[in-house]
């Protein structure tokens, strides 16, 4: 089992950057692919980025590719989402998630461990 706690959200202006962090507990953290999802008001939760168990492979949603970077530090049991060139449409609650697989995945149903979320608000 993995427990996840996100941090780093906040209110920023369009064009700014934010770095989200996700702290994991549990001895088997390095066995899981990790992902970031987001949910805006009135919308379904959507995939943002995923990283394989050792960090060698990453996948991004087309809407964030080139602006966001996912990374992980297995020794520290941390996952990060560096968000650059933020846009108002990036406003959402961002969730860190863990999947019972070693390869990156875009599918929400593959993720069984979730954090509580952190709010990101981008003003225009």
PDB file of C-alpha atoms in Angstrom:
ATOM      1  CA  UNK A   1       0.000   0.000   0.000  1.00  0.00           C
ATOM      2  CA  UNK A   2       1.035   3.572  -0.656  1.00  0.00           C
ATOM      3  CA  UNK A   3      -0.228   6.703   1.067  1.00  0.00           C
ATOM      4  CA  UNK A   4       0.130   9.965  -0.850  1.00  0.00           C
ATOM      5  CA  UNK A   5       0.144  13.613   0.234  1.00  0.00           C
ATOM      6  CA  UNK A   6       0.350  16.460  -2.274  1.00  0.00           C
ATOM      7  CA  UNK A   7       1.643  19.964  -1.669  1.00  0.00           C
ATOM      8  CA  UNK A   8       2.743  23.031  -3.597  1.00  0.00           C
ATOM      9  CA  UNK A   9      -0.495  24.290  -5.044  1.00  0.00           C
ATOM     10  CA  UNK A  10      -1.499  27.931  -4.956  1.00  0.00           C
ATOM     11  CA  UNK A  11      -2.707  31.003  -6.804  1.00  0.00           C
ATOM     12  CA  UNK A  12      -0.487  32.235  -9.628  1.00  0.00           C
ATOM     13  CA  UNK A  13      -0.773  34.394 -12.717  1.00  0.00           C
ATOM     14  CA  UNK A  14      -0.796  33.163 -16.294  1.00  0.00           C
ATOM     15  CA  UNK A  15       2.744  32.448 -17.445  1.00  0.00           C
ATOM     16  CA  UNK A  16       4.023  31.645 -13.970  1.00  0.00           C
ATOM     17  CA  UNK A  17       5.439  28.354 -12.757  1.00  0.00           C
ATOM     18  CA  UNK A  18       4.582  26.014  -9.889  1.00  0.00           C
ATOM     19  CA  UNK A  19       6.106  22.808  -8.624  1.00  0.00           C
ATOM     20  CA  UNK A  20       3.810  20.249  -7.072  1.00  0.00           C
ATOM     21  CA  UNK A  21       5.205  17.629  -4.744  1.00  0.00           C
ATOM     22  CA  UNK A  22       3.797  14.295  -3.680  1.00  0.00           C
ATOM     23  CA  UNK A  23       5.172  12.554  -0.613  1.00  0.00           C
ATOM     24  CA  UNK A  24       4.621   8.809  -0.470  1.00  0.00           C
ATOM     25  CA  UNK A  25       4.774   6.421   2.426  1.00  0.00           C
ATOM     26  CA  UNK A  26       4.973   2.679   2.176  1.00  0.00           C
ATOM     27  CA  UNK A  27       7.892   0.391   1.577  1.00  0.00           C
ATOM     28  CA  UNK A  28       6.983  -0.537  -1.993  1.00  0.00           C
ATOM     29  CA  UNK A  29       6.780   2.972  -3.477  1.00  0.00           C
ATOM     30  CA  UNK A  30       9.444   2.204  -6.076  1.00  0.00           C
ATOM     31  CA  UNK A  31       7.308  -0.657  -7.459  1.00  0.00           C
ATOM     32  CA  UNK A  32       4.557   1.670  -8.656  1.00  0.00           C
ATOM     33  CA  UNK A  33       4.128   3.823 -11.685  1.00  0.00           C
ATOM     34  CA  UNK A  34       2.980   7.259 -10.559  1.00  0.00           C
ATOM     35  CA  UNK A  35       0.761   9.828 -12.139  1.00  0.00           C
ATOM     36  CA  UNK A  36      -0.772  13.250 -11.807  1.00  0.00           C
ATOM     37  CA  UNK A  37      -4.407  13.905 -12.606  1.00  0.00           C
ATOM     38  CA  UNK A  38      -6.517  17.033 -12.308  1.00  0.00           C
ATOM     39  CA  UNK A  39     -10.153  17.915 -11.899  1.00  0.00           C
ATOM     40  CA  UNK A  40     -11.698  21.277 -12.675  1.00  0.00           C
ATOM     41  CA  UNK A  41     -15.104  22.302 -11.282  1.00  0.00           C
ATOM     42  CA  UNK A  42     -17.894  20.569 -13.140  1.00  0.00           C
ATOM     43  CA  UNK A  43     -15.516  18.391 -15.125  1.00  0.00           C
ATOM     44  CA  UNK A  44     -14.310  14.825 -14.907  1.00  0.00           C
ATOM     45  CA  UNK A  45     -10.909  13.974 -13.513  1.00  0.00           C
ATOM     46  CA  UNK A  46      -8.377  13.913 -16.337  1.00  0.00           C
ATOM     47  CA  UNK A  47      -4.906  12.543 -16.906  1.00  0.00           C
ATOM     48  CA  UNK A  48      -1.987  14.962 -16.795  1.00  0.00           C
ATOM     49  CA  UNK A  49       1.260  12.977 -16.629  1.00  0.00           C
ATOM     50  CA  UNK A  50       2.665   9.595 -15.656  1.00  0.00           C
ATOM     51  CA  UNK A  51       6.102   8.179 -14.908  1.00  0.00           C
ATOM     52  CA  UNK A  52       7.334   4.592 -14.803  1.00  0.00           C
ATOM     53  CA  UNK A  53       8.671   2.922 -11.657  1.00  0.00           C
ATOM     54  CA  UNK A  54      12.288   3.899 -12.214  1.00  0.00           C
ATOM     55  CA  UNK A  55      11.533   7.153 -13.975  1.00  0.00           C
ATOM     56  CA  UNK A  56      12.833   6.042 -17.327  1.00  0.00           C
ATOM     57  CA  UNK A  57       9.568   6.586 -19.167  1.00  0.00           C
ATOM     58  CA  UNK A  58       7.063   9.431 -19.030  1.00  0.00           C
ATOM     59  CA  UNK A  59       3.756  10.193 -20.727  1.00  0.00           C
ATOM     60  CA  UNK A  60       1.918  13.515 -20.919  1.00  0.00           C
ATOM     61  CA  UNK A  61      -1.481  14.772 -21.895  1.00  0.00           C
ATOM     62  CA  UNK A  62      -1.292  16.764 -25.094  1.00  0.00           C
ATOM     63  CA  UNK A  63      -2.589  19.841 -23.273  1.00  0.00           C
ATOM     64  CA  UNK A  64       0.469  19.988 -20.996  1.00  0.00           C
ATOM     65  CA  UNK A  65       3.216  18.441 -23.118  1.00  0.00           C
ATOM     66  CA  UNK A  66       6.165  20.769 -23.372  1.00  0.00           C
ATOM     67  CA  UNK A  67       5.045  22.797 -20.349  1.00  0.00           C
ATOM     68  CA  UNK A  68       4.854  20.231 -17.526  1.00  0.00           C
ATOM     69  CA  UNK A  69       7.508  17.775 -16.381  1.00  0.00           C
ATOM     70  CA  UNK A  70       6.935  14.804 -14.094  1.00  0.00           C
ATOM     71  CA  UNK A  71       9.818  13.333 -12.117  1.00  0.00           C
ATOM     72  CA  UNK A  72      10.388  11.074  -9.141  1.00  0.00           C
ATOM     73  CA  UNK A  73      13.000  10.395  -6.494  1.00  0.00           C
ATOM     74  CA  UNK A  74      12.533   6.848  -5.218  1.00  0.00           C
ATOM     75  CA  UNK A  75      15.108   7.279  -2.461  1.00  0.00           C
ATOM     76  CA  UNK A  76      13.053  10.154  -1.030  1.00  0.00           C
ATOM     77  CA  UNK A  77       9.696   8.607  -2.003  1.00  0.00           C
ATOM     78  CA  UNK A  78       8.725  11.764  -3.822  1.00  0.00           C
ATOM     79  CA  UNK A  79       7.004  12.573  -7.091  1.00  0.00           C
ATOM     80  CA  UNK A  80       7.054  16.045  -8.615  1.00  0.00           C
ATOM     81  CA  UNK A  81       5.171  17.950 -11.275  1.00  0.00           C
ATOM     82  CA  UNK A  82       6.968  21.021 -12.571  1.00  0.00           C
ATOM     83  CA  UNK A  83       4.425  23.259 -14.273  1.00  0.00           C
ATOM     84  CA  UNK A  84       5.670  26.099 -16.472  1.00  0.00           C
ATOM     85  CA  UNK A  85       3.852  28.633 -18.639  1.00  0.00           C
ATOM     86  CA  UNK A  86       0.666  28.091 -16.685  1.00  0.00           C
ATOM     87  CA  UNK A  87      -2.636  28.989 -18.288  1.00  0.00           C
ATOM     88  CA  UNK A  88      -6.037  29.769 -16.753  1.00  0.00           C
ATOM     89  CA  UNK A  89      -7.313  26.469 -18.166  1.00  0.00           C
ATOM     90  CA  UNK A  90      -4.795  24.658 -15.946  1.00  0.00           C
ATOM     91  CA  UNK A  91      -6.875  25.688 -12.932  1.00  0.00           C
ATOM     92  CA  UNK A  92      -7.968  22.530 -11.097  1.00  0.00           C
ATOM     93  CA  UNK A  93      -7.399  20.333  -8.107  1.00  0.00           C
ATOM     94  CA  UNK A  94      -4.310  18.253  -8.842  1.00  0.00           C
ATOM     95  CA  UNK A  95      -4.079  14.691  -7.562  1.00  0.00           C
ATOM     96  CA  UNK A  96      -1.093  12.426  -7.189  1.00  0.00           C
ATOM     97  CA  UNK A  97      -1.833   8.769  -7.855  1.00  0.00           C
ATOM     98  CA  UNK A  98      -0.107   5.402  -7.747  1.00  0.00           C
ATOM     99  CA  UNK A  99      -0.745   2.480 -10.088  1.00  0.00           C
ATOM    100  CA  UNK A 100      -0.237  -1.236  -9.494  1.00  0.00           C
ATOM    101  CA  UNK A 101       2.082  -1.491 -12.457  1.00  0.00           C
ATOM    102  CA  UNK A 102       5.617  -0.484 -13.324  1.00  0.00           C
ATOM    103  CA  UNK A 103       5.005   1.164 -16.688  1.00  0.00           C
ATOM    104  CA  UNK A 104       3.442   4.596 -17.092  1.00  0.00           C
ATOM    105  CA  UNK A 105      -0.284   4.709 -17.783  1.00  0.00           C
ATOM    106  CA  UNK A 106      -2.796   7.317 -18.915  1.00  0.00           C
ATOM    107  CA  UNK A 107      -5.771   5.316 -17.634  1.00  0.00           C
ATOM    108  CA  UNK A 108      -7.464   6.507 -14.465  1.00  0.00           C
ATOM    109  CA  UNK A 109      -8.703   2.987 -13.714  1.00  0.00           C
ATOM    110  CA  UNK A 110      -5.115   1.745 -13.391  1.00  0.00           C
ATOM    111  CA  UNK A 111      -4.529   3.964 -10.354  1.00  0.00           C
ATOM    112  CA  UNK A 112      -5.619   2.656  -6.974  1.00  0.00           C
ATOM    113  CA  UNK A 113      -3.842   4.996  -4.591  1.00  0.00           C
ATOM    114  CA  UNK A 114      -4.781   8.668  -4.417  1.00  0.00           C
ATOM    115  CA  UNK A 115      -3.799  11.733  -2.477  1.00  0.00           C
ATOM    116  CA  UNK A 116      -6.248  14.323  -1.198  1.00  0.00           C
ATOM    117  CA  UNK A 117      -5.406  16.848  -3.914  1.00  0.00           C
ATOM    118  CA  UNK A 118      -3.938  20.333  -4.018  1.00  0.00           C
ATOM    119  CA  UNK A 119      -5.613  23.369  -5.581  1.00  0.00           C
ATOM    120  CA  UNK A 120      -3.933  25.204  -8.435  1.00  0.00           C
ATOM    121  CA  UNK A 121      -5.530  28.450  -9.571  1.00  0.00           C
ATOM    122  CA  UNK A 122      -4.168  30.408 -12.526  1.00  0.00           C
ATOM    123  CA  UNK A 123      -5.491  33.927 -13.015  1.00  0.00           C
ATOM    124  CA  UNK A 124      -5.469  35.666 -16.380  1.00  0.00           C
TER     125      UNK A 124
END
